[in-house]
Coordinates of C-alpha atoms and ligand atoms in Angstrom, one line a residue:
M1008 CA 80.9 66.7 106.1
S1009 CA 80.7 67.0 109.9
L1010 CA 83.7 68.6 111.6
S1011 CA 85.2 67.3 114.9
R1012 CA 84.9 69.6 118.0
E1013 CA 88.7 70.3 117.6
Q1014 CA 88.1 71.4 114.1
M1015 CA 85.2 73.6 115.3
L1016 CA 87.5 75.3 117.8
V1017 CA 90.0 76.0 115.1
E1018 CA 87.1 77.4 113.1
M1019 CA 86.3 79.7 116.0
G1020 CA 89.8 81.0 115.8
I1021 CA 90.9 79.4 119.1
T1022 CA 94.1 77.5 118.8
P1023 CA 95.9 75.7 120.2
I1024 CA 92.9 73.6 121.2
W1025 CA 91.5 74.5 124.7
V1026 CA 91.1 71.5 126.9
L1027 CA 87.6 71.4 128.4
R1028 CA 87.7 70.5 132.1
D1029 CA 84.9 69.7 134.4
T1030 CA 86.8 70.9 137.5
A1031 CA 86.7 74.3 139.2
S1032 CA 89.9 75.3 137.4
E1033 CA 87.6 75.9 134.4
A1034 CA 86.6 79.0 136.3
S1035 CA 89.7 80.9 135.1
P1036 CA 90.6 79.4 131.8
V1037 CA 94.1 80.2 130.6
V1038 CA 93.7 82.0 127.3
P1039 CA 96.4 80.7 125.0
E1040 CA 97.9 82.7 122.3
M1041 CA 95.4 82.6 119.5
A1042 CA 96.5 81.8 116.0
I1043 CA 94.4 84.1 114.0
S1044 CA 95.0 84.1 110.3
E1045 CA 92.2 86.6 109.4
P1046 CA 92.8 90.3 109.1
V1047 CA 93.1 92.4 112.3
A1048 CA 90.0 94.4 113.2
T1049 CA 90.0 98.1 112.3
A1050 CA 89.6 100.7 115.1
S1051 CA 86.1 101.6 113.8
S1052 CA 84.9 98.0 114.3
T1053 CA 86.1 97.5 117.8
V1054 CA 82.9 98.5 119.7
E1055 CA 79.5 97.0 119.6
K1056 CA 76.9 99.2 117.9
P1057 CA 75.0 101.4 120.4
I1058 CA 71.3 100.9 120.7
P1059 CA 69.1 104.0 120.9
V1060 CA 67.3 103.0 124.1
A1061 CA 65.8 103.8 127.4
T1062 CA 67.1 101.6 130.1
K1063 CA 63.7 100.5 131.4
P1064 CA 61.1 98.6 129.4
M1065 CA 58.6 100.9 127.6
A1066 CA 55.4 101.7 129.4
A1067 CA 52.7 99.5 127.8
T1068 CA 49.5 101.0 126.4
P1069 CA 46.2 99.4 127.5
Q1070 CA 45.9 97.8 124.1
A1071 CA 49.4 96.5 124.3
S1072 CA 48.7 95.1 127.8
A1073 CA 45.6 93.3 126.6
S1074 CA 47.5 91.7 123.7
H1075 CA 50.4 90.9 126.0
A1076 CA 47.9 89.0 128.2
L1077 CA 46.6 87.1 125.2
I1078 CA 50.1 86.2 124.1
N1079 CA 50.9 85.0 127.6
A1080 CA 48.1 82.5 127.2
M1081 CA 49.1 81.1 123.8
D1082 CA 50.5 77.6 123.1
W1083 CA 53.3 77.1 120.6
P1084 CA 51.2 76.7 117.4
A1085 CA 49.1 79.8 118.3
L1086 CA 52.2 81.8 119.1
T1087 CA 53.8 80.8 115.8
K1088 CA 50.7 81.8 113.8
Q1089 CA 50.5 85.1 115.7
V1090 CA 54.1 86.0 115.0
A1091 CA 53.7 85.1 111.3
E1092 CA 50.8 87.5 111.1
C1093 CA 52.2 90.2 113.4
R1094 CA 51.8 93.9 112.5
A1095 CA 52.7 95.3 115.9
C1096 CA 55.6 97.5 114.7
P1097 CA 56.8 99.0 111.4
L1098 CA 59.3 96.2 110.8
C1099 CA 56.4 94.1 109.4
Q1100 CA 56.2 96.4 106.4
Q1101 CA 59.5 95.4 104.7
R1102 CA 59.9 91.8 105.9
K1103 CA 59.6 88.8 103.6
Q1104 CA 58.6 86.8 106.6
A1105 CA 58.8 86.9 110.3
V1106 CA 61.6 84.6 111.7
F1107 CA 60.2 82.8 114.7
G1108 CA 63.2 80.8 115.8
V1109 CA 64.6 77.3 115.3
G1110 CA 65.7 74.3 117.3
D1111 CA 64.8 71.8 119.9
E1112 CA 61.5 72.8 121.6
N1113 CA 62.7 71.1 124.8
P1114 CA 66.1 72.7 125.0
D1115 CA 68.8 73.1 127.6
W1116 CA 70.2 76.1 125.9
L1117 CA 68.5 79.2 124.4
F1118 CA 70.6 81.5 122.4
I1119 CA 69.1 84.9 121.6
G1120 CA 70.5 87.2 118.9
E1121 CA 69.5 90.6 117.6
G1122 CA 67.2 90.2 114.6
P1123 CA 67.1 88.6 111.1
G1124 CA 69.3 89.8 108.4
A1125 CA 68.7 89.4 104.6
D1126 CA 69.5 85.7 104.5
E1127 CA 67.3 85.0 107.5
D1128 CA 64.5 87.1 106.1
A1129 CA 64.7 85.1 102.9
Q1130 CA 65.0 81.6 104.5
G1131 CA 62.8 82.1 107.6
E1132 CA 65.5 80.7 109.9
P1133 CA 67.7 82.6 112.4
F1134 CA 71.5 82.8 111.9
V1135 CA 71.9 81.2 108.5
G1136 CA 74.5 83.7 107.2
Q1137 CA 78.1 84.2 108.1
A1138 CA 77.4 85.0 111.7
G1139 CA 75.3 81.8 111.8
K1140 CA 78.3 79.8 110.7
L1141 CA 80.3 81.2 113.6
L1142 CA 77.4 80.5 116.0
D1143 CA 77.3 76.9 114.8
S1144 CA 81.0 76.6 115.5
M1145 CA 80.4 78.1 119.0
L1146 CA 77.7 75.5 119.6
A1147 CA 80.0 72.7 118.3
S1148 CA 82.7 73.8 120.7
L1149 CA 80.2 73.0 123.5
D1150 CA 79.4 69.7 121.9
I1151 CA 75.9 70.8 121.0
A1152 CA 74.3 71.5 117.6
R1153 CA 71.5 73.5 116.2
G1154 CA 68.3 71.6 116.8
D1155 CA 69.8 69.3 119.5
R1156 CA 69.1 70.6 123.0
V1157 CA 69.4 74.2 121.6
Y1158 CA 66.9 76.7 120.5
I1159 CA 67.9 79.9 118.7
A1160 CA 65.8 83.0 118.6
N1161 CA 66.2 86.8 118.2
A1162 CA 65.3 90.0 120.0
V1163 CA 63.1 91.0 117.1
K1164 CA 61.4 88.6 114.6
C1165 CA 61.4 90.8 111.5
R1166 CA 64.4 92.2 109.6
P1167 CA 65.3 95.8 110.4
P1168 CA 65.8 97.6 107.0
G1169 CA 69.4 97.7 106.0
N1170 CA 70.3 95.4 108.9
R1171 CA 70.3 98.3 111.3
T1172 CA 70.1 97.7 115.0
P1173 CA 66.5 97.3 116.1
E1174 CA 65.1 100.3 118.0
S1175 CA 64.0 100.2 121.6
A1176 CA 60.3 100.4 120.6
E1177 CA 60.6 97.5 118.1
M1178 CA 62.2 95.3 120.7
A1179 CA 59.5 96.3 123.2
A1180 CA 56.8 95.4 120.6
C1181 CA 58.4 92.0 120.0
W1182 CA 59.2 91.2 123.6
P1183 CA 55.9 89.5 124.5
Y1184 CA 56.6 86.9 121.8
L1185 CA 60.1 86.2 123.0
E1186 CA 58.9 86.2 126.6
R1187 CA 56.2 83.6 125.8
Q1188 CA 58.7 81.5 123.8
I1189 CA 61.0 81.5 126.9
A1190 CA 58.1 80.5 129.1
L1191 CA 57.1 77.6 126.8
L1192 CA 60.6 76.4 126.0
K1193 CA 61.8 76.5 129.6
P1194 CA 65.5 76.4 128.8
K1195 CA 68.0 75.7 131.5
I1196 CA 70.2 78.6 130.4
I1197 CA 69.8 81.6 128.2
V1198 CA 72.8 83.1 126.4
L1199 CA 72.3 86.6 125.2
L1200 CA 74.3 87.4 122.0
G1201 CA 75.1 91.1 121.9
K1202 CA 73.7 94.3 123.2
A1203 CA 70.2 94.1 121.5
A1204 CA 69.5 90.8 123.2
V1205 CA 70.7 92.2 126.5
H1206 CA 68.5 95.2 126.1
A1207 CA 65.4 93.0 125.1
V1208 CA 65.7 90.5 128.0
L1209 CA 67.5 92.2 130.8
H1210 CA 66.4 95.8 129.9
D1211 CA 70.0 96.8 130.6
D1212 CA 72.1 99.1 128.5
K1213 CA 75.5 98.7 130.1
S1214 CA 78.5 97.7 128.0
L1215 CA 78.8 94.0 127.3
A1216 CA 82.3 94.1 128.8
S1217 CA 80.8 95.1 132.1
L1218 CA 78.1 92.4 132.0
R1219 CA 80.2 89.4 130.9
G1220 CA 81.0 86.8 133.5
Q1221 CA 77.9 87.4 135.6
R1222 CA 74.8 85.3 136.2
F1223 CA 71.6 87.2 135.6
E1224 CA 68.1 85.7 135.8
H1225 CA 64.9 85.9 133.8
A1226 CA 61.9 84.1 135.3
G1227 CA 64.2 82.0 137.4
I1228 CA 66.3 80.9 134.4
P1229 CA 70.0 81.8 134.5
V1230 CA 71.1 84.3 131.9
V1231 CA 74.6 85.0 130.7
V1232 CA 75.9 87.5 128.2
T1233 CA 78.4 87.3 125.4
Y1234 CA 79.4 89.0 122.2
H1235 CA 77.3 88.7 119.1
P1236 CA 78.9 86.4 116.4
A1237 CA 78.8 89.3 113.8
Y1238 CA 80.7 91.4 116.2
L1239 CA 83.2 88.6 116.7
L1240 CA 83.7 88.3 113.0
R1241 CA 84.9 92.0 113.0
N1242 CA 86.8 91.7 116.3
L1243 CA 88.7 88.5 116.1
P1244 CA 90.6 88.8 119.4
D1245 CA 87.4 88.9 121.3
K1246 CA 86.6 85.3 120.3
A1247 CA 88.7 84.2 123.2
K1248 CA 86.5 86.2 125.5
A1249 CA 83.4 84.6 123.9
W1250 CA 84.9 81.2 124.6
E1251 CA 85.4 82.1 128.3
D1252 CA 81.8 83.2 128.3
L1253 CA 80.6 79.9 126.8
L1254 CA 82.6 78.0 129.4
F1255 CA 81.0 80.1 132.1
A1256 CA 77.6 79.5 130.6
R1257 CA 78.2 75.7 130.6
R1258 CA 79.3 75.8 134.3
T1259 CA 76.2 77.8 135.1
L1260 CA 74.0 75.3 133.3
R1261 CA 75.7 72.4 135.1
E1262 CA 75.3 74.0 138.5
Q1263 CA 71.6 74.6 137.6
A1264 CA 71.2 70.9 136.7
T1265 CA 72.9 69.7 139.9
P1266 CA 72.4 72.4 142.6
E1267 CA 74.5 72.0 145.7
L1268 CA 72.7 70.1 148.5
P1269 CA 71.7 72.4 151.4
F1270 CA 73.8 70.3 153.8
Ligands
URA584 N1 72.1 88.1 113.5 C1 71.2 87.9 114.4 O1 71.2 88.5 115.5 N2 70.2 87.1 114.2 C2 70.1 86.4 113.1 O2 69.2 85.6 113.0 C3 71.1 86.6 112.1 C4 72.1 87.4 112.3

């Protein structure tokens, strides 16, 4: 059964339904009272998990630089094969399979999460568990769907044991793959879901709260930041903020598609 966009917004926990506008007033959406029937988040679940990181990308070894250069020259099938066989970091030891990504290979949107969990490791597709359901609702609220103008990937391609946050070195080892995916996909906008994705792409370790609502860039592509769906499942009131972020992302995408004329 396919749900209407309104039903999807309800699913996201955002009711009454927000009216999507194409005008500048969308810039400061009025956040209505949210009707949230699920339990209120506990104090221990109100902050995103910290990532043990350095704030700059790790210095590459000569070997790493050489393989980075090789990866930079790969086409999509070669990259897919390389990722499936990757042994660049210890995460390969316990994975069932590497999870490359899923979706439209000519996308407008690229959503980047943290890393595969148990379900993703088993099925070989990102965001197929509970967080994935919420991500699908978030996509539906934008009138887009997995596989249609959207690609979904992760900061790391192999499941961190026990679903822990990937370490800085693991994200650094996986970055050349994600970087090449971005270069080949050429999305019009990148949405970073949570701190790990922010760390992987922007090499920034500030709080999400301080990064939301800003337009960053990677390789000339606009990048915006929002909360990870798994975090939103534990912190329901922040769904409204995520919705603001998605509207901001959509405006940014539209500005990108139709830049203002220089006169
Ligand atoms: N969380 C993520 O960040 N990625 C997935 O693929 C699944 C859950």
